[in-house]
mmCIF file of C-alpha atoms and ligand atoms in Angstrom:
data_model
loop_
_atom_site.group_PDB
_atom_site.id
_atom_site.type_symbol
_atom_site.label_atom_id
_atom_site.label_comp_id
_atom_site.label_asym_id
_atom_site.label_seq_id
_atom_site.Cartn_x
_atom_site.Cartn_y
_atom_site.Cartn_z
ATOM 1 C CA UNK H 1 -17.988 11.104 14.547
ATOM 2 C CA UNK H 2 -18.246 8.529 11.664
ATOM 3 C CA UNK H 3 -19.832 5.204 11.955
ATOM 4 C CA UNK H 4 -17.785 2.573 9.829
ATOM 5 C CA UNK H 5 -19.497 -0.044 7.946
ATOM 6 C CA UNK H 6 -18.541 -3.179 7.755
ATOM 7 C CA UNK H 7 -19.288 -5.937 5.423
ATOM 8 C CA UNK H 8 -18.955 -9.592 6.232
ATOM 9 C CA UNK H 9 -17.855 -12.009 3.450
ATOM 10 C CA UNK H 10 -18.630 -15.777 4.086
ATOM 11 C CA UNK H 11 -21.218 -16.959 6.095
ATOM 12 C CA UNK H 12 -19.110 -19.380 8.698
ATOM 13 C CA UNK H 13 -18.730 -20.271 12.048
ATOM 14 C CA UNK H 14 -16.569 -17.297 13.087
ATOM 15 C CA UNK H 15 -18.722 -14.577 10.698
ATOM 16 C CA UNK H 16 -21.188 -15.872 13.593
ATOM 17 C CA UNK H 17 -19.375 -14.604 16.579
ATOM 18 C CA UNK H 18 -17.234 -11.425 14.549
ATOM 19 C CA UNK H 19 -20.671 -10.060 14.266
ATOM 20 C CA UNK H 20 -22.006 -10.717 17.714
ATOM 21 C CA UNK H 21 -19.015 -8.286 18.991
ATOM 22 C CA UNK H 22 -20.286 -5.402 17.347
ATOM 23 C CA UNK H 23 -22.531 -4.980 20.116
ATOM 24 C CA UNK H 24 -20.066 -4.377 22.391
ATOM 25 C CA UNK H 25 -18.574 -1.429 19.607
ATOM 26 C CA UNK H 26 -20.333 2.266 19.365
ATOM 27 C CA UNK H 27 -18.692 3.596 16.299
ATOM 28 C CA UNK H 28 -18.867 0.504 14.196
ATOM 29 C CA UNK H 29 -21.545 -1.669 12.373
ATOM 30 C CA UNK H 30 -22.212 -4.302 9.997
ATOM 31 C CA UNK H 31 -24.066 -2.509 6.967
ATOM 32 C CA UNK H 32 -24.221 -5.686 4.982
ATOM 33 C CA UNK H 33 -23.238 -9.371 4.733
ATOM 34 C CA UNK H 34 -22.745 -11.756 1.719
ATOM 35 C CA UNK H 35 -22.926 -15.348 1.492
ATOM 36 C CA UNK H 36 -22.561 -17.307 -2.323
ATOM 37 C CA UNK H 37 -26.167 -18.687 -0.859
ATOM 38 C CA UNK H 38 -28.807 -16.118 -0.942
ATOM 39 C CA UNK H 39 -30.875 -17.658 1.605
ATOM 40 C CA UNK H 40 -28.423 -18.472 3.611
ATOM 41 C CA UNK H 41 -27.542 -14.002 3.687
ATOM 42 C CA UNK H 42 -31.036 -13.726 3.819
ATOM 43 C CA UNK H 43 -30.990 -16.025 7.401
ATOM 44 C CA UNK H 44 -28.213 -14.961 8.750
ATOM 45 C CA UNK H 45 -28.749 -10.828 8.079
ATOM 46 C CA UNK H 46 -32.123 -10.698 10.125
ATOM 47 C CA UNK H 47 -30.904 -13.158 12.782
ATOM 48 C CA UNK H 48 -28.520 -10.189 13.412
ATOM 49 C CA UNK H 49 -30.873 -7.341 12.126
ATOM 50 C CA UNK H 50 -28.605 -6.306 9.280
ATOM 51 C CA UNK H 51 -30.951 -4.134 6.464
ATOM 52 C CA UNK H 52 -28.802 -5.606 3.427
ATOM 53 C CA UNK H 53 -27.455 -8.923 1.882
ATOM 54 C CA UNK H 54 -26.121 -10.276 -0.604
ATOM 55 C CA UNK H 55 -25.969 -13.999 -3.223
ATOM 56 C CA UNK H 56 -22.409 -13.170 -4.087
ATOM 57 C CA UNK H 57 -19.287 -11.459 -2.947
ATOM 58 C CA UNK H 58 -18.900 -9.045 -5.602
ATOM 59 C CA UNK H 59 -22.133 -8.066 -4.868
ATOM 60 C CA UNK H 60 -20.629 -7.147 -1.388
ATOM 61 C CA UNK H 61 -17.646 -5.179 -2.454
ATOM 62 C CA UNK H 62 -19.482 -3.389 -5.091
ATOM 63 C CA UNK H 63 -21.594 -1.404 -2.101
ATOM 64 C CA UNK H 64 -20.971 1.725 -2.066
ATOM 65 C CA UNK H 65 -21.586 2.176 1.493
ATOM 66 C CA UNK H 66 -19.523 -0.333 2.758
ATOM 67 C CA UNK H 67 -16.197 0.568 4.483
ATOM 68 C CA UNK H 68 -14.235 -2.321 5.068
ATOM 69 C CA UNK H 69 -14.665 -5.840 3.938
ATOM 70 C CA UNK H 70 -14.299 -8.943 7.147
ATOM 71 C CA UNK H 71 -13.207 -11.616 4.987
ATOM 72 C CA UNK H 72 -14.563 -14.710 6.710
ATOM 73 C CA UNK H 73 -13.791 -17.957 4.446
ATOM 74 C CA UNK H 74 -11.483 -21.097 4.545
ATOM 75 C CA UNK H 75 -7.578 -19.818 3.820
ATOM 76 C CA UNK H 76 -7.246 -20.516 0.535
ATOM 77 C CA UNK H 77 -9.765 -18.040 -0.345
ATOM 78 C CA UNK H 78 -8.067 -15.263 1.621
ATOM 79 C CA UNK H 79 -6.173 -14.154 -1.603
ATOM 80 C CA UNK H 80 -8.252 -13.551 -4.107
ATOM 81 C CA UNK H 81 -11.050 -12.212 -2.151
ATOM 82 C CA UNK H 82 -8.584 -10.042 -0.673
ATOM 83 C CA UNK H 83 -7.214 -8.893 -4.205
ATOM 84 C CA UNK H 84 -11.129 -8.584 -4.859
ATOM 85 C CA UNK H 85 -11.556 -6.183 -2.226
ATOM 86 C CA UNK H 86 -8.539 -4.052 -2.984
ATOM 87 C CA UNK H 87 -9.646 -3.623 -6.819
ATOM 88 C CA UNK H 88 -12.851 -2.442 -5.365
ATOM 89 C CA UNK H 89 -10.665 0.196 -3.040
ATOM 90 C CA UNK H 90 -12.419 -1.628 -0.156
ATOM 91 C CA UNK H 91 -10.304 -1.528 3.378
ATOM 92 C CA UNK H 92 -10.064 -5.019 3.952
ATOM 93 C CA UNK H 93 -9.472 -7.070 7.805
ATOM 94 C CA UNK H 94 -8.343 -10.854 6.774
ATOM 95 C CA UNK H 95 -8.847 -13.744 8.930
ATOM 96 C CA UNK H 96 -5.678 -15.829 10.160
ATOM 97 C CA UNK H 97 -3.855 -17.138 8.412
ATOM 98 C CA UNK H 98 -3.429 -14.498 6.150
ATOM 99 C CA UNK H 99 -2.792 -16.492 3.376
ATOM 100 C CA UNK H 100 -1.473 -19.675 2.139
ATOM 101 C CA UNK H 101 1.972 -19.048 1.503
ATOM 102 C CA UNK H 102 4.397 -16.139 1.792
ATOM 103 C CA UNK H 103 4.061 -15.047 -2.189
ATOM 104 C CA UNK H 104 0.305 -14.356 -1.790
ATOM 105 C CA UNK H 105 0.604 -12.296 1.631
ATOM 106 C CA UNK H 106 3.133 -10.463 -0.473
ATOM 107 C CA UNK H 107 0.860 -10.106 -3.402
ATOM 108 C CA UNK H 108 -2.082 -8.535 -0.844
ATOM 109 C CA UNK H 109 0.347 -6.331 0.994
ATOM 110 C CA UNK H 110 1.685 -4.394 -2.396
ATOM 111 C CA UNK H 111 -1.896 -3.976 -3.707
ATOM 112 C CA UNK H 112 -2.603 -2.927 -0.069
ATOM 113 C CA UNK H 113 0.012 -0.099 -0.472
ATOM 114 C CA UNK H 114 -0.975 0.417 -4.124
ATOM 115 C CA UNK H 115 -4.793 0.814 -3.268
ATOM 116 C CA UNK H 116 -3.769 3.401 -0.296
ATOM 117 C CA UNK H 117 -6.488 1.242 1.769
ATOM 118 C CA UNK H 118 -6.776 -0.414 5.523
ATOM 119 C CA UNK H 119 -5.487 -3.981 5.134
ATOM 120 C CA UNK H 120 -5.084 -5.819 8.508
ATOM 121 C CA UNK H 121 -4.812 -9.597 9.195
ATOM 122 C CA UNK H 122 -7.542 -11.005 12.014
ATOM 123 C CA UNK H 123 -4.943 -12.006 14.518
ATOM 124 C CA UNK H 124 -6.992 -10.922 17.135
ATOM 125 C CA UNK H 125 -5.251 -12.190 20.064
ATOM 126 C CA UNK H 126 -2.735 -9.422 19.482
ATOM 127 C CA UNK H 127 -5.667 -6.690 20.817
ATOM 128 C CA UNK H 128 -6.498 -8.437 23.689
ATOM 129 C CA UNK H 129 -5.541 -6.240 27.442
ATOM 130 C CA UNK H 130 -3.859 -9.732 28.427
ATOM 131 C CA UNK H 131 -1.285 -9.701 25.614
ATOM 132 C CA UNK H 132 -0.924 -5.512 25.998
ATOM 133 C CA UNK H 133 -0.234 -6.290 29.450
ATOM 134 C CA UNK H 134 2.268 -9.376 29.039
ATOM 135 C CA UNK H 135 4.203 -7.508 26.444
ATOM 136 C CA UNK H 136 4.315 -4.191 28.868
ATOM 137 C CA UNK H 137 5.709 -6.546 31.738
ATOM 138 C CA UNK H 138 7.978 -7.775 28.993
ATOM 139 C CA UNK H 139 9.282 -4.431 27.877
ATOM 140 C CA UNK H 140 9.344 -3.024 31.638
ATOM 141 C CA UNK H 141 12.145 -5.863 32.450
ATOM 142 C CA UNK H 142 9.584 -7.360 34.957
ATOM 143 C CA UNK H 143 11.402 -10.797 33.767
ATOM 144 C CA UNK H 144 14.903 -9.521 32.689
ATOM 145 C CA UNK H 145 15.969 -10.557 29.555
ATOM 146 C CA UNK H 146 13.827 -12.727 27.636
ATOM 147 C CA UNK H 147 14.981 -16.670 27.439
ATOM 148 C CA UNK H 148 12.298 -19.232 26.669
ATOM 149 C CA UNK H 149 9.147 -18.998 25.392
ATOM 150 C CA UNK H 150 6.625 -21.607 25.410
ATOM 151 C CA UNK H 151 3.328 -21.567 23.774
ATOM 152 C CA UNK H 152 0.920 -23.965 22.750
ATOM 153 C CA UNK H 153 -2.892 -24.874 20.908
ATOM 154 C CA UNK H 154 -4.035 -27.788 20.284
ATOM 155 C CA UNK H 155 -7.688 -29.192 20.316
ATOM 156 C CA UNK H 156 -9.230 -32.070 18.945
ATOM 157 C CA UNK H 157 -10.948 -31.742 16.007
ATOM 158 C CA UNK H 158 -13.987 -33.928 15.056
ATOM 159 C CA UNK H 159 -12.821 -35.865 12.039
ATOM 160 C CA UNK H 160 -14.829 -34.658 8.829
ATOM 161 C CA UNK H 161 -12.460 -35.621 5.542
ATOM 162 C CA UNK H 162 -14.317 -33.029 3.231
ATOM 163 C CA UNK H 163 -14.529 -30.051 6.921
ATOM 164 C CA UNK H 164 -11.966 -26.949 6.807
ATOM 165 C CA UNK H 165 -9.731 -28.358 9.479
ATOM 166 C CA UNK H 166 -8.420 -31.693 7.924
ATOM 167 C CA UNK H 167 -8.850 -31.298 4.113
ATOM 168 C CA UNK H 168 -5.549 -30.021 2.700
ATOM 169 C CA UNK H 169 -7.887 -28.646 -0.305
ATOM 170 C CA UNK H 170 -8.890 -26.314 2.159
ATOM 171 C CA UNK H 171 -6.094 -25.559 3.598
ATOM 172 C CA UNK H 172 -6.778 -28.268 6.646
ATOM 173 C CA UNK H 173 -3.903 -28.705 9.639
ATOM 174 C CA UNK H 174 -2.823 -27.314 12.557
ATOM 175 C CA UNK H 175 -0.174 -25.103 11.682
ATOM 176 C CA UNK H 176 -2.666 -23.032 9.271
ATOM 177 C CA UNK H 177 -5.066 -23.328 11.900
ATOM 178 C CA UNK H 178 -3.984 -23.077 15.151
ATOM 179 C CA UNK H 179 -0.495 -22.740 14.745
ATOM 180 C CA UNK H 180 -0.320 -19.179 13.703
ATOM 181 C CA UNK H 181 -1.475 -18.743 17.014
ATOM 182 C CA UNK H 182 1.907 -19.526 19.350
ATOM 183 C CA UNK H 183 3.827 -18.913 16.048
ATOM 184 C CA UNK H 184 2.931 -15.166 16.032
ATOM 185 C CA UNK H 185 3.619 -14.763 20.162
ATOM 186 C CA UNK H 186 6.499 -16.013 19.151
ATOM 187 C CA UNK H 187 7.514 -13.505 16.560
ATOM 188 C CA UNK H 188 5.719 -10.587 18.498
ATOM 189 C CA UNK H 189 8.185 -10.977 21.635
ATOM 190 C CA UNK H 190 11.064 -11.988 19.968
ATOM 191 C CA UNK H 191 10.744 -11.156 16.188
ATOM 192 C CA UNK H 192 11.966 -13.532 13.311
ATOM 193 C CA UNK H 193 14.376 -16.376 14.612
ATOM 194 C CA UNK H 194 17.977 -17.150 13.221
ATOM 195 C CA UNK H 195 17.147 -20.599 13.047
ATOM 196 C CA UNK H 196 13.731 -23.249 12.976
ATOM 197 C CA UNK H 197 13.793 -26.846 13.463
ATOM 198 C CA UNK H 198 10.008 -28.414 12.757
ATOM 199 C CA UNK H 199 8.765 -31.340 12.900
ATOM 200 C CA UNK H 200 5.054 -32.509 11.627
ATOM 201 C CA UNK H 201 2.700 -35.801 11.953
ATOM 202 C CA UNK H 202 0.195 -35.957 9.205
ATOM 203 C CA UNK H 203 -3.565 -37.277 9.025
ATOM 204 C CA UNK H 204 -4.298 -39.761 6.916
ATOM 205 C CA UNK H 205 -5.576 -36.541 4.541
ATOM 206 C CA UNK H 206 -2.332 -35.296 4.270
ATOM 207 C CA UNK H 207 -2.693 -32.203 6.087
ATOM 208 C CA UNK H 208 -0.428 -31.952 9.520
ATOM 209 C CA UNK H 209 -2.187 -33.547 12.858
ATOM 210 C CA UNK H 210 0.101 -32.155 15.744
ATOM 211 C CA UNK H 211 2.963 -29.490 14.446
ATOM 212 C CA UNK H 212 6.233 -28.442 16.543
ATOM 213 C CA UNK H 213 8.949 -25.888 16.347
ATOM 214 C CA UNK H 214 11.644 -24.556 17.959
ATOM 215 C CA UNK H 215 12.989 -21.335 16.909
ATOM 216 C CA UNK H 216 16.389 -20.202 18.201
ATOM 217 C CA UNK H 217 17.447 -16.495 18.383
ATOM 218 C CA UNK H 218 21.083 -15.206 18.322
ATOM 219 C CA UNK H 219 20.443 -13.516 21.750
ATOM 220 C CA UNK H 220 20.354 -16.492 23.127
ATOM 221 C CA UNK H 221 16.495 -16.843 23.720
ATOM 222 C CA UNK H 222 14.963 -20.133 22.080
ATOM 223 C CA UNK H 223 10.625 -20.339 21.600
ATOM 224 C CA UNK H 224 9.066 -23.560 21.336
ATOM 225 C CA UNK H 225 5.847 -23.914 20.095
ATOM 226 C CA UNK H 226 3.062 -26.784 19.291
ATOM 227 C CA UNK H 227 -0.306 -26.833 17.680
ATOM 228 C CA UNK H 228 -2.516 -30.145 16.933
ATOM 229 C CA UNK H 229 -6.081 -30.870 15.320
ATOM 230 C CA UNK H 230 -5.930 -34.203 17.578
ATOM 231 C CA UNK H 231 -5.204 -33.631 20.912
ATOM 232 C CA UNK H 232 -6.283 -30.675 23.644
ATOM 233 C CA UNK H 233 -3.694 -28.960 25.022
ATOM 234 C CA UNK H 234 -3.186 -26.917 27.854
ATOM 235 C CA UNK H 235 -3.365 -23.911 26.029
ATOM 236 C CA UNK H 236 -0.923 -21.513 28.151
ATOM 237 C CA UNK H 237 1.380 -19.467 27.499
ATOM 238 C CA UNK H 238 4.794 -19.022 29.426
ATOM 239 C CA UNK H 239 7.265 -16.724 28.709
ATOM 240 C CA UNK H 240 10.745 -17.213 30.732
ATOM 241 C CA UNK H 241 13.078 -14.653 31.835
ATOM 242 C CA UNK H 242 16.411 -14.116 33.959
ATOM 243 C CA UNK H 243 14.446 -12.351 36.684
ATOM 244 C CA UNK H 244 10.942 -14.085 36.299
ATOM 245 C CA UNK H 245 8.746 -15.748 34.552
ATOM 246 C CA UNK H 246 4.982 -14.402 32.825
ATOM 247 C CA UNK H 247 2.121 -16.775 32.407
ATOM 248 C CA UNK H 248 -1.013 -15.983 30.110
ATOM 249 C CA UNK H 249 -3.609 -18.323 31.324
ATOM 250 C CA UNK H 250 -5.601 -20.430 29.387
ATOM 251 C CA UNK H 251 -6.599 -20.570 26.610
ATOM 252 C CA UNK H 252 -3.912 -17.782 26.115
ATOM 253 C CA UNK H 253 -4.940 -16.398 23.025
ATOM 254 C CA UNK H 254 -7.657 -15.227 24.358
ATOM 255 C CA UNK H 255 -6.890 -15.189 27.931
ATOM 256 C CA UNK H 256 -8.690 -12.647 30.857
ATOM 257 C CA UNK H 257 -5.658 -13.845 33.237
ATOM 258 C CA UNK H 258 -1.658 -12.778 33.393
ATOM 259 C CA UNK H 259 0.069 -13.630 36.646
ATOM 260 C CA UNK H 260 3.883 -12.570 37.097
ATOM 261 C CA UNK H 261 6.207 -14.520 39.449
ATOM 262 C CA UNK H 262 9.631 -13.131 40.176
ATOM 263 C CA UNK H 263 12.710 -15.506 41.313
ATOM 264 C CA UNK H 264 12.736 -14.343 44.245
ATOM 265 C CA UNK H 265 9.163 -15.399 45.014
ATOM 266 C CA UNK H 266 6.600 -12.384 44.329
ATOM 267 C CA UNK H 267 3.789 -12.352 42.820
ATOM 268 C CA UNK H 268 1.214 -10.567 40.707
ATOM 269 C CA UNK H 269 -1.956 -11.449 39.164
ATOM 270 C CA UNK H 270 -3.650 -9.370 36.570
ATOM 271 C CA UNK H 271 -7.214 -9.867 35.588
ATOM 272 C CA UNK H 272 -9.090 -8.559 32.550
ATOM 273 C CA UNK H 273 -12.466 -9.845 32.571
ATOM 274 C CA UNK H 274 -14.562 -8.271 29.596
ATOM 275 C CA UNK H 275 -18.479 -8.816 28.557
ATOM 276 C CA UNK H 276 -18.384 -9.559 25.007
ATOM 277 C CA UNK H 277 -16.488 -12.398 22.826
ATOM 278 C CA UNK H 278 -13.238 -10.813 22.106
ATOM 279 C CA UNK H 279 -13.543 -9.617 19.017
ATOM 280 C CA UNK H 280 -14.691 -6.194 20.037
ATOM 281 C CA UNK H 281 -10.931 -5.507 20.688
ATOM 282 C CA UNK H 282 -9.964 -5.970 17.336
ATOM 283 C CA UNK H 283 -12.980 -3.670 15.787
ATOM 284 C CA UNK H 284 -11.771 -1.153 17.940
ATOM 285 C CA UNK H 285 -8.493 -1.062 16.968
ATOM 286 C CA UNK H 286 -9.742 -1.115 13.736
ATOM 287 C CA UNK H 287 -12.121 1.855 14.175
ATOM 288 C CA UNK H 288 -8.898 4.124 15.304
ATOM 289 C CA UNK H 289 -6.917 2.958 12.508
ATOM 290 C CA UNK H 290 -10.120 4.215 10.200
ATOM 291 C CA UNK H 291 -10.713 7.283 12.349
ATOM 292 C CA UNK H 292 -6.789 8.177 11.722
ATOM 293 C CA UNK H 293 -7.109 7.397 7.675
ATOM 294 C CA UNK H 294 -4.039 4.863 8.797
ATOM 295 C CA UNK H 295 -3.686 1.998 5.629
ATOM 296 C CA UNK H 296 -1.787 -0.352 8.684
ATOM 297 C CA UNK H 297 -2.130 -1.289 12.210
ATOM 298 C CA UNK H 298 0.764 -0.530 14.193
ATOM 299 C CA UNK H 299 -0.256 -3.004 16.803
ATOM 300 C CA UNK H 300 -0.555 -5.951 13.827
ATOM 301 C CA UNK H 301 1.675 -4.100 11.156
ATOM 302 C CA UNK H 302 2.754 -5.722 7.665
ATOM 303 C CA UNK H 303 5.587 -6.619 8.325
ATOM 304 C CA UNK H 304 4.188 -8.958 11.398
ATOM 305 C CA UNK H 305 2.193 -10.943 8.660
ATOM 306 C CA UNK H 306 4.701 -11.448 6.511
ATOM 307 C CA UNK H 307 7.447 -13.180 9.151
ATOM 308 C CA UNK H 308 4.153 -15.070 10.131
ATOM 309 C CA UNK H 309 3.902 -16.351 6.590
ATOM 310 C CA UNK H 310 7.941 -16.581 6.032
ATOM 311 C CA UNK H 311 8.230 -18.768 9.330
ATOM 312 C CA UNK H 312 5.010 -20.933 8.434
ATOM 313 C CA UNK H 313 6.423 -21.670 5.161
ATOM 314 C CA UNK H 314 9.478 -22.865 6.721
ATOM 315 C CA UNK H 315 7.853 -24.802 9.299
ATOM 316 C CA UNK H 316 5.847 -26.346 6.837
ATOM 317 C CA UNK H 317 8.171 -27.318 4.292
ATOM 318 C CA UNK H 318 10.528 -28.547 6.955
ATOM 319 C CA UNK H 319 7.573 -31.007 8.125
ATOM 320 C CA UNK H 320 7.129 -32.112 4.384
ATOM 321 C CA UNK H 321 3.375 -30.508 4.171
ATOM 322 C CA UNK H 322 2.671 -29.452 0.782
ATOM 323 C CA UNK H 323 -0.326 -27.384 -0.412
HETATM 324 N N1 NAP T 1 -10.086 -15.533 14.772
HETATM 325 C C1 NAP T 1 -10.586 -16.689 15.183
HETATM 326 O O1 NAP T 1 -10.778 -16.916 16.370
HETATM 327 C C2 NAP T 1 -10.936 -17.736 14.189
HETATM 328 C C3 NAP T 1 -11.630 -18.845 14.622
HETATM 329 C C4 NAP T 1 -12.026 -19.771 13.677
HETATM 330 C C5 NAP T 1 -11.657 -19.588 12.357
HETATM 331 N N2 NAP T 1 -10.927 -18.513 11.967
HETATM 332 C C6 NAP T 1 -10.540 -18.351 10.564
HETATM 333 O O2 NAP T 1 -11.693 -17.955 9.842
HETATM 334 C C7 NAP T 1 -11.737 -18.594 8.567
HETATM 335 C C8 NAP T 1 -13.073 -19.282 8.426
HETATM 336 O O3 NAP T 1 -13.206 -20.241 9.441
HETATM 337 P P1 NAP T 1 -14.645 -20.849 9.849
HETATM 338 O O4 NAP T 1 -14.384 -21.804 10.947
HETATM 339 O O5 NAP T 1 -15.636 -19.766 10.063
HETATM 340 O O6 NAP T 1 -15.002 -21.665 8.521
HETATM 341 P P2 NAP T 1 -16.414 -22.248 8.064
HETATM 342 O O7 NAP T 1 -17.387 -22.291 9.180
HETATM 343 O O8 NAP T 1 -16.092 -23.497 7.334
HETATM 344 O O9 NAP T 1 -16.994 -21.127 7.093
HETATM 345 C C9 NAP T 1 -16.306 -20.603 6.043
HETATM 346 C C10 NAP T 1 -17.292 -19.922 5.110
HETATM 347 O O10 NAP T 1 -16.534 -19.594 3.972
HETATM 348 C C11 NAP T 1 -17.368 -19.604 2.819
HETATM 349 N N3 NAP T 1 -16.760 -20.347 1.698
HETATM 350 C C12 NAP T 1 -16.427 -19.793 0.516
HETATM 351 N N4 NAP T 1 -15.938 -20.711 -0.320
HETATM 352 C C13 NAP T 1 -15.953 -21.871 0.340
HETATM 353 C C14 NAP T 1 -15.596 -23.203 -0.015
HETATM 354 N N5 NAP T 1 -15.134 -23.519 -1.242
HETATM 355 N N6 NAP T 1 -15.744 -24.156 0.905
HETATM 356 C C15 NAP T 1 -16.214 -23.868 2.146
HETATM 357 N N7 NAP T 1 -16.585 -22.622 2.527
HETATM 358 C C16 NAP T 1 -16.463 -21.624 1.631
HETATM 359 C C17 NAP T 1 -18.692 -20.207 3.260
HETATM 360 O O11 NAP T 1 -19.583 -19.108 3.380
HETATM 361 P P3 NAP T 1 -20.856 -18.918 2.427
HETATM 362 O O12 NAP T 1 -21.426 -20.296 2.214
HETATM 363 O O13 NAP T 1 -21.718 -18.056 3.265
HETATM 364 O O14 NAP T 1 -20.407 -18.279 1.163
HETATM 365 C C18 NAP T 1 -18.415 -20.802 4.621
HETATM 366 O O15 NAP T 1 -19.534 -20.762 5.470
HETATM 367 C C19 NAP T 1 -10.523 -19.527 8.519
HETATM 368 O O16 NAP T 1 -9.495 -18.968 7.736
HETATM 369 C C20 NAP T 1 -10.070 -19.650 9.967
HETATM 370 O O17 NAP T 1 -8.649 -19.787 10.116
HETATM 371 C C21 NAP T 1 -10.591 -17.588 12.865
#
């Protein structure tokens, strides 16, 4: 069967580790990588043994041999290069957040459809056995009837003005950041709420510092989650029914540990220990999503980024961040 060929656009900290998976991946490989610094794709390609680089992006999509494009820059960026991709009739997997805003995830999902290409956002906690295992508990009635979720991510980020995480330019905060994390558990168990209430504290840069919500459902179940650049959090996940209550152990989103407690006292603990970094979960969805000629995950669907991007916008706007 096919290998698929990936190509990794932007040179960052998590191009790093996305390519370190592939390892851990038979039918997939990274043919090529670009950076807009040629020595820089020159460095970083035979630290991993890739045969070809690249000085610019277009360069990238332009390769004929390349499958699908890893687009690994700061948010803003996420749309055009995306659009760039597309144009080139290049499958394309998008880090989180998918974009800035919910016009622009719009914009990428109708050229998606248009192009009759793979387009997938990196939310890569959705792939992991923990979360396939929390939402089977979930949809077993292990916990009756969903009630409260709770779900947080904050760490403390060192304080660079002109750095990804706290200039707005870039598309700095937590929401953006970390936030999409307990934002799309959120949305995965319970889908898109009747009603948000946010609240934000900004940094001095203008970006938000520590973001909550709560999002209330008409069934009756309410979520609440937090995210911050300036303080660590626990990092778990609980999710609260009639009958019991699941907990995804930290750091949840990308957690090896589920336990289930009933009311009435049992208890089960599921482990999922695993050798590589994670991201191998998400190339392999990605390599049956390819093998089946499918344009969309069904596990991380379109429609799953776009309440992510409706629901940020709200959240933001709500908490008076502009961008
Ligand atoms: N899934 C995860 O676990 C995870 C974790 C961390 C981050 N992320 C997401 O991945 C994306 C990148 O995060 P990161 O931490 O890897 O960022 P980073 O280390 O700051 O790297 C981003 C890369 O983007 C490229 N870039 C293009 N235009 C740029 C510009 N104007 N300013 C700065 N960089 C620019 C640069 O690559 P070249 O110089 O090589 O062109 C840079 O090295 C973000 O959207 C973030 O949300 C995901």
């Amino acid at each position: 069967m096919k290998t698929w060929n990936f190509g990794v656009l932007g040179l960052g900290k998590i191009a790093k580790r996305f390519t370190d998976a592939f390892q851990y991946v038979p039918r997939a490989r990274v043919h090529a990588v670009a950076s807009r610094d040629g020595n820089k794709a020159r460095e970083f390609a035979e630290a991993h043994h890739i045969s070809t680089y690249y000085a610019s992006y277009e360069e990238l999509v332009s390769d004929p041999a390349i499958d699908i494009i890893y687009i690994a820059t700061p948010h803003p960026f996420h749309h055009e290069q995306t659009l760039l991709c597309l144009h080139h009739k290049k499958a394309v997997l998008c880090e989180k957040p998918f974009a800035m805003n919910t016009r622009q995830v719009q914009e990428m999902i109708s050229l998606g459809r248009r192009s009759n290409v793979f387009l997938m956002e990196g939310m890569w906690s959705r792939f992991f056995p923990s979360t396939h295992k929390a939402l089977e508990l979930v949809r077993s009635g292990a916990i009756g009837e969903l009630q409260y979720l709770h779900a947080d991510f904050g760490f403390v980020a060192p304080v660079n003005l002109d750095g990804r995480v706290y200039n707005p330019a870039l598309g700095g905060g937590a929401q953006l950041d970390v936030g999409v994390y307990p934002m799309f558990l959120a949305l995965l168990f319970l889908g898109k709420p009747d009603e948000i209430k946010a609240i934000c504290q900004k940094t001095n840069t203008g970006a938000d510092a520590t973001t909550s919500a709560l999002l209330r459902y008409s069934n009756g179940a309410i979520a609440h989650i937090m995210s911050s650049i300036v303080t660590d959090t626990p990092k778990e996940a609980h999710l609260m029914g009639t009958t019991g209550v699941i907990t995804i152990h930290t750091p949840w989103h990308k957690s090896q540990q589920v336990t289930w407690r009933s009311n009435a006292g049992e208890k089960k603990e599921f482990s999922f220990p695993h050798s590589g970094n994670g991201f191998e979960f998400e190339i392999e969805e990605i390599v049956r999503c390819l093998d089946a000629g499918k344009t969309e995950s069904e596990l991380m669907p379109h429609s799953l980024s776009l309440m992510m991007a409706e629901v940020a916008d709200e959240i933001l706007q709500q908490g008076d961040i502009r961008y």
